[in-house]
Tab-separated table of C-alpha atoms in Angstrom:
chain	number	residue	atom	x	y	z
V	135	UNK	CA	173.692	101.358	31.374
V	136	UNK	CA	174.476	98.017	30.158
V	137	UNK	CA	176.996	95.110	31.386
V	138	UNK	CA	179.507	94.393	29.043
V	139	UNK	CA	179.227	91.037	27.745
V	140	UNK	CA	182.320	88.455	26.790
V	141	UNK	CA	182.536	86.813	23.698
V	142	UNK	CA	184.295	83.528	23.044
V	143	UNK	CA	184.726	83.450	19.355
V	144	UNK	CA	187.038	82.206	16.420
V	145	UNK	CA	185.119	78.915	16.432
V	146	UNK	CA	184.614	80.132	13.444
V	147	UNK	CA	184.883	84.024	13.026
V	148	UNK	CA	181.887	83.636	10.434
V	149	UNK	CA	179.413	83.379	13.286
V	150	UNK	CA	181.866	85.247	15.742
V	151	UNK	CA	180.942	88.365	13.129
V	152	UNK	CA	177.587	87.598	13.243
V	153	UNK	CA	177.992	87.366	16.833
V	154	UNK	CA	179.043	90.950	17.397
V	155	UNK	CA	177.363	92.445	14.636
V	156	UNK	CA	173.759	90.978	16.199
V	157	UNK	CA	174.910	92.334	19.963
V	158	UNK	CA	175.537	96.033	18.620
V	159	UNK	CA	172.561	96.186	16.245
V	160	UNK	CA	170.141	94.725	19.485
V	161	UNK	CA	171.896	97.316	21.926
V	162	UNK	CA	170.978	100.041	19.067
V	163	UNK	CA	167.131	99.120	18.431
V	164	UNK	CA	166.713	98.710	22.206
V	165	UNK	CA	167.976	102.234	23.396
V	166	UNK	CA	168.255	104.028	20.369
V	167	UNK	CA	170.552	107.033	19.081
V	168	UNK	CA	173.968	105.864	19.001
V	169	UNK	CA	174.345	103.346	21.578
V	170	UNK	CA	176.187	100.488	21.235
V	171	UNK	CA	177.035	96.920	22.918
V	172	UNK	CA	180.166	97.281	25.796
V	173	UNK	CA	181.788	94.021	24.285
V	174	UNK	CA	185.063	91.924	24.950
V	175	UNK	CA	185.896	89.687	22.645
V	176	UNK	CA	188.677	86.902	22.614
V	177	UNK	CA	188.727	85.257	18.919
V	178	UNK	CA	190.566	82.211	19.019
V	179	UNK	CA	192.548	80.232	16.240
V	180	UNK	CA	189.882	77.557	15.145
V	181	UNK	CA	192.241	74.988	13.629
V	182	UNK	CA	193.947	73.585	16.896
V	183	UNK	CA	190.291	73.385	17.893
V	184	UNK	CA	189.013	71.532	15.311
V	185	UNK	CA	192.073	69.052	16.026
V	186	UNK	CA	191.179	69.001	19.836
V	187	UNK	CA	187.392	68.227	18.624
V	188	UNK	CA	188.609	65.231	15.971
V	189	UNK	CA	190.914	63.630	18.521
V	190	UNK	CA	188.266	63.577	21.329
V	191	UNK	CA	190.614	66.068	23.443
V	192	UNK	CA	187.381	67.516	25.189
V	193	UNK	CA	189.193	68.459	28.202
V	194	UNK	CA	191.952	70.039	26.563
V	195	UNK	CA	189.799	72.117	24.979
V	196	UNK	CA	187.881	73.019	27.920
V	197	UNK	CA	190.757	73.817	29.512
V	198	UNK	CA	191.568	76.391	26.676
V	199	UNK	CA	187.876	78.122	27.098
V	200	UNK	CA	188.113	77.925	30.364
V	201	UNK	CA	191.226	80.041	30.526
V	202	UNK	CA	189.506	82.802	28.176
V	203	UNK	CA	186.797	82.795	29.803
V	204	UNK	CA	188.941	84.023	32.711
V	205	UNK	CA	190.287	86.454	31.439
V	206	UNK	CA	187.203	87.898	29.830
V	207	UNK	CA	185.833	88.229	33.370
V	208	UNK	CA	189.600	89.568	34.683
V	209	UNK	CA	189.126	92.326	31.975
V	210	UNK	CA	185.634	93.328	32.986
V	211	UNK	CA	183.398	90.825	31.173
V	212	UNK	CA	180.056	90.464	33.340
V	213	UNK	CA	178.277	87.844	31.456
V	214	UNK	CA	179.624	85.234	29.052
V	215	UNK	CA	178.824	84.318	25.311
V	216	UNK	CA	180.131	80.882	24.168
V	217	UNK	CA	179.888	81.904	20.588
V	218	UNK	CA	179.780	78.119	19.123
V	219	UNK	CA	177.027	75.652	19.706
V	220	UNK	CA	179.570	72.876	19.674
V	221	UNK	CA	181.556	73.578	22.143
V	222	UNK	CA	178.791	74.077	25.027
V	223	UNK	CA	179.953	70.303	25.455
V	224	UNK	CA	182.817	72.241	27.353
V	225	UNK	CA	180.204	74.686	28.765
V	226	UNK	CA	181.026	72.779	32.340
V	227	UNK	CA	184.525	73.721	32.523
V	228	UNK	CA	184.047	77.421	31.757
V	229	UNK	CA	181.290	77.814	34.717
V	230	UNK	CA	183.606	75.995	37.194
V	231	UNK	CA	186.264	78.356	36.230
V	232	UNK	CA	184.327	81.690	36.510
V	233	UNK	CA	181.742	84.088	38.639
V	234	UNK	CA	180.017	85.381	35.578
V	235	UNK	CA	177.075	83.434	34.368
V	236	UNK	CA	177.649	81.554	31.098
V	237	UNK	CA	174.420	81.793	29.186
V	238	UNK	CA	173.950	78.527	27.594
V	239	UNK	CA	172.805	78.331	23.609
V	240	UNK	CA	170.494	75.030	23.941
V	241	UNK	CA	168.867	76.714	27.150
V	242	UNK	CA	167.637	79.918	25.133
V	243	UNK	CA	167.029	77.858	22.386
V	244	UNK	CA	164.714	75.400	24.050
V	245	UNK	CA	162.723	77.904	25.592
V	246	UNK	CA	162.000	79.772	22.091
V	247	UNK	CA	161.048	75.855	20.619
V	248	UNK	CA	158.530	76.174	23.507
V	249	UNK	CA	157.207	79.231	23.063
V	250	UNK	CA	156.106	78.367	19.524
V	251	UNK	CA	154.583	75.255	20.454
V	252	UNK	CA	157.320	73.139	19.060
V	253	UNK	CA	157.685	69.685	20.824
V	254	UNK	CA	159.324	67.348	18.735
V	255	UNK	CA	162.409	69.123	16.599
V	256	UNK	CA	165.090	68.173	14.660
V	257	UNK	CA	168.802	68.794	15.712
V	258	UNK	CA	171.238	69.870	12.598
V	259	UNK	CA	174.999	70.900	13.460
V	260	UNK	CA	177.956	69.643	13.511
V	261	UNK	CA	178.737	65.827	13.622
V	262	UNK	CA	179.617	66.127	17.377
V	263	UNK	CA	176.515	68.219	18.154
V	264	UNK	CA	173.957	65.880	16.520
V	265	UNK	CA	175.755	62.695	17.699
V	266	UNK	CA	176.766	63.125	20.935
V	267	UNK	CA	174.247	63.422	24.165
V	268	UNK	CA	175.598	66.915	25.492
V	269	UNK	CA	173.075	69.105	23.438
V	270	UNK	CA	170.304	66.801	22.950
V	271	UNK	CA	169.896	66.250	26.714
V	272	UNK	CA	170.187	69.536	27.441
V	273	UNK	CA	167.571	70.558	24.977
V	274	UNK	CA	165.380	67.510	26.329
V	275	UNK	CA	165.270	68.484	29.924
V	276	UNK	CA	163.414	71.371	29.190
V	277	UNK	CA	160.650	68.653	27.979
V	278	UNK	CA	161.589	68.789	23.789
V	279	UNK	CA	161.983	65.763	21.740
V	280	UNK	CA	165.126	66.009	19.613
V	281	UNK	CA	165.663	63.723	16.419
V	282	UNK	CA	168.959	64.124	14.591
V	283	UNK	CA	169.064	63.009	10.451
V	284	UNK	CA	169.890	59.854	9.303
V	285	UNK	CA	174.015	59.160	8.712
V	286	UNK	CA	173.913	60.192	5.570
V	287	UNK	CA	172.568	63.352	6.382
V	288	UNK	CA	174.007	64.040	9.195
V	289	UNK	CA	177.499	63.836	7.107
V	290	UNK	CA	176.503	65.886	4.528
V	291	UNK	CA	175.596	68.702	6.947
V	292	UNK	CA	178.776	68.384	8.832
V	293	UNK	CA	180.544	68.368	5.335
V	294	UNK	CA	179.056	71.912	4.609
V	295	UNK	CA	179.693	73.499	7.942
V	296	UNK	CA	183.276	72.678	8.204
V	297	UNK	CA	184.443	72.386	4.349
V	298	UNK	CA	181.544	75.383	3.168
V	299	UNK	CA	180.149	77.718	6.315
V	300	UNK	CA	182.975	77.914	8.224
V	301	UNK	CA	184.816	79.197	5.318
V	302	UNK	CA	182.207	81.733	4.242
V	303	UNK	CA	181.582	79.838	1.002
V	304	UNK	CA	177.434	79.899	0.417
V	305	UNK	CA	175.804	77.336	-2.033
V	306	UNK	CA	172.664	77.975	-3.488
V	307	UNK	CA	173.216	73.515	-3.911
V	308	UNK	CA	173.699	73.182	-0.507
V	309	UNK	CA	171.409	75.707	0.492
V	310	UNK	CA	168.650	73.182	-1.370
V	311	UNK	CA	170.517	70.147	0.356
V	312	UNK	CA	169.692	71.234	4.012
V	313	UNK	CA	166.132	72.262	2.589
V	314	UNK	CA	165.677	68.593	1.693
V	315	UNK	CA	167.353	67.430	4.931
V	316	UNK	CA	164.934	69.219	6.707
V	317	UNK	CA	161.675	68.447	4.586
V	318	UNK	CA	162.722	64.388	5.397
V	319	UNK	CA	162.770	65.398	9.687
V	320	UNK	CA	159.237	67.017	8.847
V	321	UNK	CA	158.324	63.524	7.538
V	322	UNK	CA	159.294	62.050	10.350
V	323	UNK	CA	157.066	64.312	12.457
V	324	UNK	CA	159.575	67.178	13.125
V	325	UNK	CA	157.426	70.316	14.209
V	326	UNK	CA	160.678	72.514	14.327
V	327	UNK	CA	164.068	72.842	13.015
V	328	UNK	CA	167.663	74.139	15.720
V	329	UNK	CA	169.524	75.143	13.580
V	330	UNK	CA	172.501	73.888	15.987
V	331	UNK	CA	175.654	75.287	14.781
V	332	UNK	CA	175.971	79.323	14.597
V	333	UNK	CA	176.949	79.222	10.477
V	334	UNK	CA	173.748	77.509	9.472
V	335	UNK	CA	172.116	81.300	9.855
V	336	UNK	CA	174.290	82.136	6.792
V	337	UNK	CA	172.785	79.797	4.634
V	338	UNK	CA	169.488	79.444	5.852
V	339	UNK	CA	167.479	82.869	7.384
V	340	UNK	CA	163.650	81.968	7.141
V	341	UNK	CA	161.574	79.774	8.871
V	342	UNK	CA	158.997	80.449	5.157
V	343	UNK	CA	162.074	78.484	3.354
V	344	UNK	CA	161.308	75.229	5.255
V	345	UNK	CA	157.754	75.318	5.726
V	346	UNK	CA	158.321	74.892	9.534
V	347	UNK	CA	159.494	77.393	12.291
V	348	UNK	CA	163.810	77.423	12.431
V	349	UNK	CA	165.326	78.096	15.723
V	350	UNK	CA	168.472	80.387	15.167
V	351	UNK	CA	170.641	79.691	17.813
V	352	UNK	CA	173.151	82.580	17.405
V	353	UNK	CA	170.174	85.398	16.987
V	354	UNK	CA	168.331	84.262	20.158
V	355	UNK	CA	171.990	83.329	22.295
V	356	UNK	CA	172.809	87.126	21.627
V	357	UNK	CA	169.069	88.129	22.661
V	358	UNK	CA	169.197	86.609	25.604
V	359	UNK	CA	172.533	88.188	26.352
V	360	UNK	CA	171.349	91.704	25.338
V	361	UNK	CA	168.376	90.929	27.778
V	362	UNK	CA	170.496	90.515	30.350
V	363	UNK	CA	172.867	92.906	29.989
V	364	UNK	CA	170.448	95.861	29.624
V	365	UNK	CA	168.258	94.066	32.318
């Protein structure tokens, strides 16, 4: 018997997809024949959330996850799935506002970095995630150092995300752009790569691509959930 788990998604359906498509093909593997994942979903319209994110309406949009997140657990939701890296810098607000526990992306993702000996990685996501403190500290109190790219890189991987990824459009050019992002953070002594925003999995899927191990943040978030929901 598993718990059902509650998704909060839209943010962008890309990963949301990838999202529910990882939690039913986990449930499957783990006990077989035709199980699947008991999962509540609440896909949200991204662009008012994108606004909230440009204008610095942070609490806004908390209040907005917050609210799903509710309702998730008022329809039976036992365990909650944030299903955007970004927005964990609302993660706060949705705990205060719910008995489920929240499994938080940089948590699982830290402890993976560990387990492969990683101690000094390099943060890629959006603008907000690489620049602001929310995610980096968080990944940093479980003992990781955390380097973000230079400006200039760090723009061009936000470009891609919102204006490629988030889209579904896949460039084999911008595929090669993050590769060379990442090859200058392994110059400066990067031992591991989060990939920090759930659409990066679409464009890069192998740790063999970038000559150091990648941390997929929306494969090991939905492990972790699958752990404990079949716990």
């Amino acid at each position: 018997m598993t718990r059902t788990i509650g998704m909060i998604g839209g943010m962008s359906w890309e990963s949301t997809a990838c999202y529910y498509r990882l939690a039913n093909e986990l449930v499957a593997q783990r006990l077989g024949g035709l199980h699947s994942a008991p999962v509540l979903l609440s896909s949200l319209d991204f662009a008012p959330i994108e606004a909230m994110q440009v204008a610095g309406e942070w609490d806004r949009a908390g209040r907005l996850l917050a609210d799903e997140a509710v309702r998730l657990q008022s329809a039976g939701a036992e365990l909650l799935l944030l299903c955007t890296n970004t927005m964990h810098k609302v993660a706060g607000a949705i705990e205060q506002a719910c008995d489920i526990p929240l499994i938080h992306v940089a948590d699982v993702t830290a402890q993976a970095a560990l387990r492969q000996g990683s101690r000094r990685v390099a943060l890629l996501g959006t603008a907000f995630t690489m620049e602001q403190d929310f995610y980096r500290e968080r990944l940093e109190q479980h003992g990781l150092q955390v380097l973000a790219p230079e400006a200039t890189d760090r723009a061009l991987v936000h470009r891609v995300i919102y204006e490629e990824l988030c889209r579904g459009v896949l460039r084999d050019d911008s595929r090669e752009a993050y590769r060379q992002v990442i090859s200058r953070m392994v110059d400066r002594g990067c031992d591991g790569v989060v990939l920090g925003c759930t659409e990066i999995e679409m464009l890069l899927t192998a740790s063999r691509e970038c000559g150091v191990p990648l941390f997929p943040t929306t494969r090991l978030h939905v492990e972790a959930a699958v752990d404990l929901a079949c716990a």
